[in-house]
XYZ file of C-alpha atoms in Angstrom:
341
model
C -104.023 51.607 -87.844
C -102.928 52.133 -84.248
C -103.468 55.493 -82.555
C -101.516 56.409 -79.428
C -101.644 59.369 -77.082
C -98.385 59.474 -75.130
C -98.340 61.706 -72.047
C -95.736 62.909 -69.574
C -96.013 61.754 -65.954
C -97.443 65.111 -64.898
C -100.561 64.461 -66.993
C -101.303 61.011 -65.539
C -103.965 62.471 -63.182
C -106.010 63.387 -66.264
C -106.424 59.671 -67.056
C -106.540 58.388 -63.470
C -109.878 56.615 -62.908
C -109.663 57.384 -59.191
C -109.927 61.074 -60.127
C -112.684 60.570 -62.647
C -110.337 60.251 -65.662
C -111.684 63.425 -67.333
C -109.495 63.021 -70.425
C -110.622 59.436 -71.099
C -114.255 60.488 -71.254
C -113.412 63.215 -73.752
C -111.415 60.788 -75.920
C -114.396 58.452 -76.002
C -116.576 61.351 -77.092
C -114.084 62.319 -79.809
C -114.062 58.795 -81.242
C -117.851 58.525 -81.160
C -118.430 61.870 -82.882
C -115.645 61.446 -85.438
C -116.857 57.946 -86.324
C -120.300 59.413 -86.952
C -118.899 62.208 -89.120
C -116.488 60.063 -91.132
C -118.790 57.094 -91.639
C -116.511 54.383 -90.239
C -115.371 53.326 -86.783
C -112.277 55.256 -85.682
C -109.717 52.942 -83.992
C -109.365 53.054 -80.238
C -106.861 55.528 -78.814
C -104.269 53.924 -76.583
C -103.076 56.282 -73.829
C -99.574 55.624 -72.498
C -97.354 57.451 -70.021
C -93.886 58.078 -71.468
C -91.022 58.886 -69.087
C -89.039 60.326 -71.981
C -91.509 63.192 -72.367
C -91.458 66.379 -70.333
C -93.882 66.147 -67.384
C -96.698 68.127 -69.036
C -96.064 67.231 -72.678
C -98.088 64.916 -74.902
C -97.777 63.389 -78.355
C -100.395 62.159 -80.816
C -99.108 59.200 -82.827
C -100.828 57.619 -85.851
C -99.295 54.468 -87.288
C -96.035 55.054 -85.452
C -95.659 58.627 -86.747
C -95.927 61.673 -84.478
C -98.601 63.903 -86.048
C -99.059 66.369 -83.184
C -97.460 67.374 -79.909
C -97.681 70.128 -77.331
C -97.869 70.665 -73.580
C -100.607 71.709 -71.162
C -100.778 73.000 -67.620
C -102.957 70.451 -65.750
C -103.825 72.736 -62.831
C -104.756 75.755 -64.938
C -107.240 76.795 -67.619
C -106.435 77.968 -71.138
C -107.990 81.287 -72.169
C -108.137 81.620 -75.958
C -108.428 84.908 -77.808
C -110.826 84.159 -80.674
C -110.742 87.790 -81.796
C -113.439 88.978 -79.399
C -111.299 89.432 -76.277
C -110.822 92.823 -74.646
C -107.767 93.519 -72.496
C -104.905 91.293 -71.402
C -104.623 88.526 -68.826
C -101.981 87.604 -66.291
C -100.470 84.197 -66.974
C -98.200 82.139 -69.177
C -98.507 82.979 -72.879
C -99.204 80.078 -75.207
C -100.629 79.091 -78.580
C -103.674 76.912 -78.991
C -102.268 73.684 -80.523
C -105.242 73.091 -82.814
C -105.964 76.482 -84.374
C -102.867 78.485 -83.459
C -104.843 81.115 -81.544
C -103.111 83.334 -79.001
C -103.846 82.032 -75.522
C -102.930 82.372 -71.852
C -102.763 79.772 -69.095
C -104.642 81.234 -66.135
C -105.659 80.166 -62.639
C -109.093 78.489 -62.420
C -110.279 81.314 -60.198
C -109.719 83.800 -63.024
C -111.853 81.867 -65.522
C -115.064 83.843 -64.981
C -113.293 87.173 -65.413
C -111.605 85.919 -68.592
C -114.920 84.728 -69.997
C -116.445 88.106 -69.223
C -113.588 89.770 -71.138
C -114.420 87.763 -74.248
C -111.982 84.883 -73.928
C -112.929 81.270 -74.579
C -111.822 79.349 -71.498
C -111.226 75.582 -71.649
C -109.650 72.999 -69.369
C -106.472 71.011 -70.236
C -108.396 67.850 -71.102
C -110.464 69.752 -73.644
C -107.312 71.251 -75.172
C -105.822 67.787 -75.672
C -109.071 66.214 -76.875
C -109.665 68.996 -79.412
C -106.109 68.616 -80.717
C -106.611 64.852 -80.969
C -109.921 65.305 -82.789
C -108.317 67.629 -85.334
C -105.377 65.344 -86.025
C -107.550 62.246 -86.386
C -109.699 64.147 -88.862
C -106.671 65.272 -90.855
C -105.330 61.719 -90.946
C -108.661 59.956 -91.443
C -107.480 58.329 -94.684
C -104.650 56.633 -92.812
C -107.045 55.276 -90.197
C -109.094 53.396 -92.801
C -107.778 49.908 -93.533
C -109.134 46.730 -95.136
C -110.763 45.636 -91.870
C -112.730 48.877 -91.598
C -113.749 48.641 -95.271
C -114.909 45.052 -94.814
C -117.012 46.209 -91.856
C -118.614 48.834 -94.120
C -119.371 46.176 -96.727
C -120.828 43.824 -94.118
C -123.104 46.568 -92.824
C -124.231 47.484 -96.342
C -124.815 43.846 -97.242
C -127.703 43.694 -94.782
C -129.510 46.431 -96.720
C -128.182 46.051 -100.270
C -126.808 42.552 -100.784
C -126.872 42.752 -104.572
C -124.941 46.014 -104.593
C -122.185 44.525 -102.449
C -122.111 41.404 -104.628
C -121.606 43.579 -107.708
C -118.747 45.466 -106.087
C -116.345 43.293 -104.089
C -114.353 41.076 -104.180
C -115.202 40.962 -107.898
C -114.643 43.049 -109.883
C -112.905 45.170 -107.229
C -110.452 43.593 -104.748
C -110.724 44.783 -101.158
C -107.292 46.423 -101.375
C -108.336 48.528 -104.373
C -111.630 49.487 -102.762
C -109.677 50.586 -99.687
C -107.453 52.766 -101.894
C -110.499 54.408 -103.448
C -112.140 55.166 -100.116
C -108.879 56.477 -98.690
C -108.617 58.777 -101.692
C -112.040 60.216 -100.914
C -111.206 60.722 -97.239
C -107.921 62.411 -98.185
C -109.986 65.106 -99.908
C -112.396 65.481 -96.982
C -115.226 63.434 -98.494
C -116.712 61.371 -95.618
C -118.094 57.869 -96.042
C -121.402 58.487 -94.250
C -123.348 57.918 -97.467
C -121.567 54.645 -98.146
C -124.429 53.157 -100.140
C -124.348 56.070 -102.571
C -120.559 55.906 -102.793
C -120.573 52.128 -103.299
C -123.136 52.381 -106.098
C -120.985 54.930 -107.919
C -117.877 52.769 -107.488
C -119.693 49.696 -108.794
C -120.556 51.544 -112.011
C -117.038 52.938 -112.450
C -115.456 49.527 -111.807
C -117.126 48.207 -114.946
C -114.777 50.438 -116.976
C -111.559 50.511 -114.942
C -109.950 48.871 -111.914
C -107.424 51.664 -111.392
C -108.082 53.321 -108.019
C -107.154 56.838 -109.161
C -109.305 56.575 -112.273
C -112.248 55.303 -110.227
C -111.947 58.240 -107.829
C -112.087 60.758 -110.676
C -114.945 58.856 -112.332
C -117.175 58.845 -109.238
C -116.562 62.390 -107.983
C -119.271 63.935 -110.245
C -121.825 61.601 -108.634
C -120.679 62.806 -105.204
C -120.713 66.527 -105.943
C -123.658 67.120 -103.638
C -121.741 65.556 -100.739
C -118.718 67.738 -101.426
C -120.527 71.069 -101.552
C -122.826 70.207 -98.663
C -120.150 71.379 -96.221
C -119.490 74.586 -98.181
C -122.908 76.234 -98.388
C -126.558 75.854 -97.526
C -129.213 74.581 -99.894
C -130.398 78.094 -100.769
C -126.955 79.706 -100.701
C -124.781 80.066 -103.800
C -121.549 78.110 -103.930
C -118.562 80.445 -103.780
C -115.971 79.390 -106.331
C -112.615 80.493 -107.628
C -111.576 79.523 -111.141
C -108.529 79.720 -113.357
C -108.412 82.014 -116.374
C -109.158 80.147 -119.596
C -105.721 80.623 -121.143
C -104.016 79.303 -118.030
C -106.314 76.279 -117.899
C -105.567 75.557 -121.561
C -101.830 75.727 -120.926
C -102.065 73.367 -117.961
C -104.387 70.990 -119.805
C -101.936 70.748 -122.679
C -99.125 69.950 -120.246
C -101.191 67.177 -118.646
C -102.045 65.607 -122.015
C -98.391 65.607 -123.102
C -97.237 63.789 -119.959
C -97.520 60.040 -120.607
C -96.344 59.243 -117.058
C -99.587 60.680 -115.601
C -97.609 62.289 -112.775
C -99.910 65.336 -112.848
C -97.078 67.752 -112.133
C -96.872 71.468 -112.941
C -93.676 73.322 -113.840
C -92.283 74.579 -110.482
C -92.048 78.305 -111.238
C -95.524 78.446 -112.763
C -96.852 76.383 -109.871
C -95.354 78.791 -107.340
C -96.955 81.782 -109.058
C -100.346 80.069 -109.191
C -100.135 79.235 -105.484
C -99.100 82.805 -104.574
C -102.011 84.267 -106.543
C -104.455 81.764 -105.064
C -103.304 82.423 -101.509
C -103.764 86.170 -101.932
C -107.233 85.696 -103.380
C -108.194 83.176 -100.686
C -106.930 85.066 -97.632
C -109.959 87.367 -97.148
C -112.316 84.385 -97.290
C -110.140 82.313 -94.939
C -109.979 85.228 -92.472
C -113.774 85.557 -92.479
C -114.347 81.770 -92.425
C -116.258 81.883 -95.713
C -115.904 78.475 -97.423
C -115.293 78.255 -101.146
C -114.151 75.740 -103.750
C -111.574 75.988 -106.505
C -113.306 74.743 -109.656
C -111.221 73.733 -112.687
C -111.320 71.632 -115.847
C -111.446 67.851 -115.149
C -108.139 67.215 -116.944
C -106.164 69.358 -114.493
C -108.062 68.736 -111.239
C -105.588 66.210 -109.829
C -102.595 68.380 -110.711
C -104.121 71.479 -109.112
C -105.101 69.505 -106.004
C -101.515 68.276 -105.604
C -100.289 71.838 -106.062
C -102.484 73.502 -103.433
C -102.942 70.792 -100.797
C -99.826 71.787 -98.842
C -100.732 75.485 -98.596
C -104.553 75.343 -98.607
C -105.346 71.777 -97.513
C -108.951 72.518 -96.537
C -109.940 74.075 -99.880
C -111.793 71.574 -102.101
C -110.553 71.349 -105.672
C -113.464 70.310 -107.890
C -114.016 69.814 -111.581
C -116.846 71.625 -113.349
C -118.680 68.297 -113.684
C -118.841 67.917 -109.886
C -120.957 71.030 -109.326
C -124.643 70.019 -109.517
C -126.417 71.602 -112.495
C -129.122 73.128 -110.313
C -126.655 74.755 -107.909
C -126.210 78.507 -108.153
C -122.602 79.647 -108.229
C -120.890 82.885 -107.221
C -117.465 83.384 -108.824
C -115.434 85.292 -106.243
C -112.058 85.285 -108.012
C -110.390 84.307 -111.274
C -106.736 83.339 -111.040
C -105.090 85.036 -114.030
C -103.175 83.981 -117.105
C -99.394 83.355 -116.805
C -98.526 86.898 -117.868
C -100.774 88.309 -115.156
C -99.444 86.062 -112.410
C -96.910 87.502 -109.928
C -93.283 86.939 -110.805
């Protein structure tokens, strides 16, 4: 998958080698760190100047699709209010493109004063690189193709040849294996522990060759990887659940749908999302991670329902939470009659 960073002519100095090309060094760092986190090599980022863009604008393009765009002021610094800032600053008001924080473009000479007032001050190259890092992480599943998967298999073959032989190309074609791994990445499960993931897939592939079924079959074996980013070893896992009657209603709907579309009636879905968003907001505001834990039969349907409004919240089945992990239930989303109209 090709990744492009298109820039207006006013940003060319940021990639000019004669001026040290500060942005290029940051892009290299982004790729190196993200590859380490995701477990596969992130494709190179091609930087192009585009005369059709405004002078200080840029676009992040993945597979021909614009996934992010904004503008920066190359001769200034961006002061971000992370909630700790005191007082205002003179300059052009802006929004941080990655996190949506209030910000101000200020003169470099005012950076020390802004830092002293509690602002986080960053240069334009860092703004663009952070935005790029975020978008590549969000679209990691799209960056993984058959070539990247084959590279993972080749690397694993040196350490576990028999495991690879039991996995691909028989019984699992490379295309299907790619679908499975993309499905994991789409739900923020990295491929760093590829040997563990491959072993689980090899077992599941003995029963089914359907990519979606394999994903659901292996998730319980990967539960430790999922919750590792949510809490420490000695900390309880914060979870939200659905009320039993509501889960039963949704489970019945899933079982009666032979098409396996995993869809929820729109009005009920809207009320569930509204209730979940209200319950989640205090934890999102305080950056306290949690998981939504539901019955296995409805996990896919609930994930489809909430991914547009709460894309970073893991939706897990009860079987995916390790038996020895302590759990703190922080909210129970109510039965249909108790849901908001």
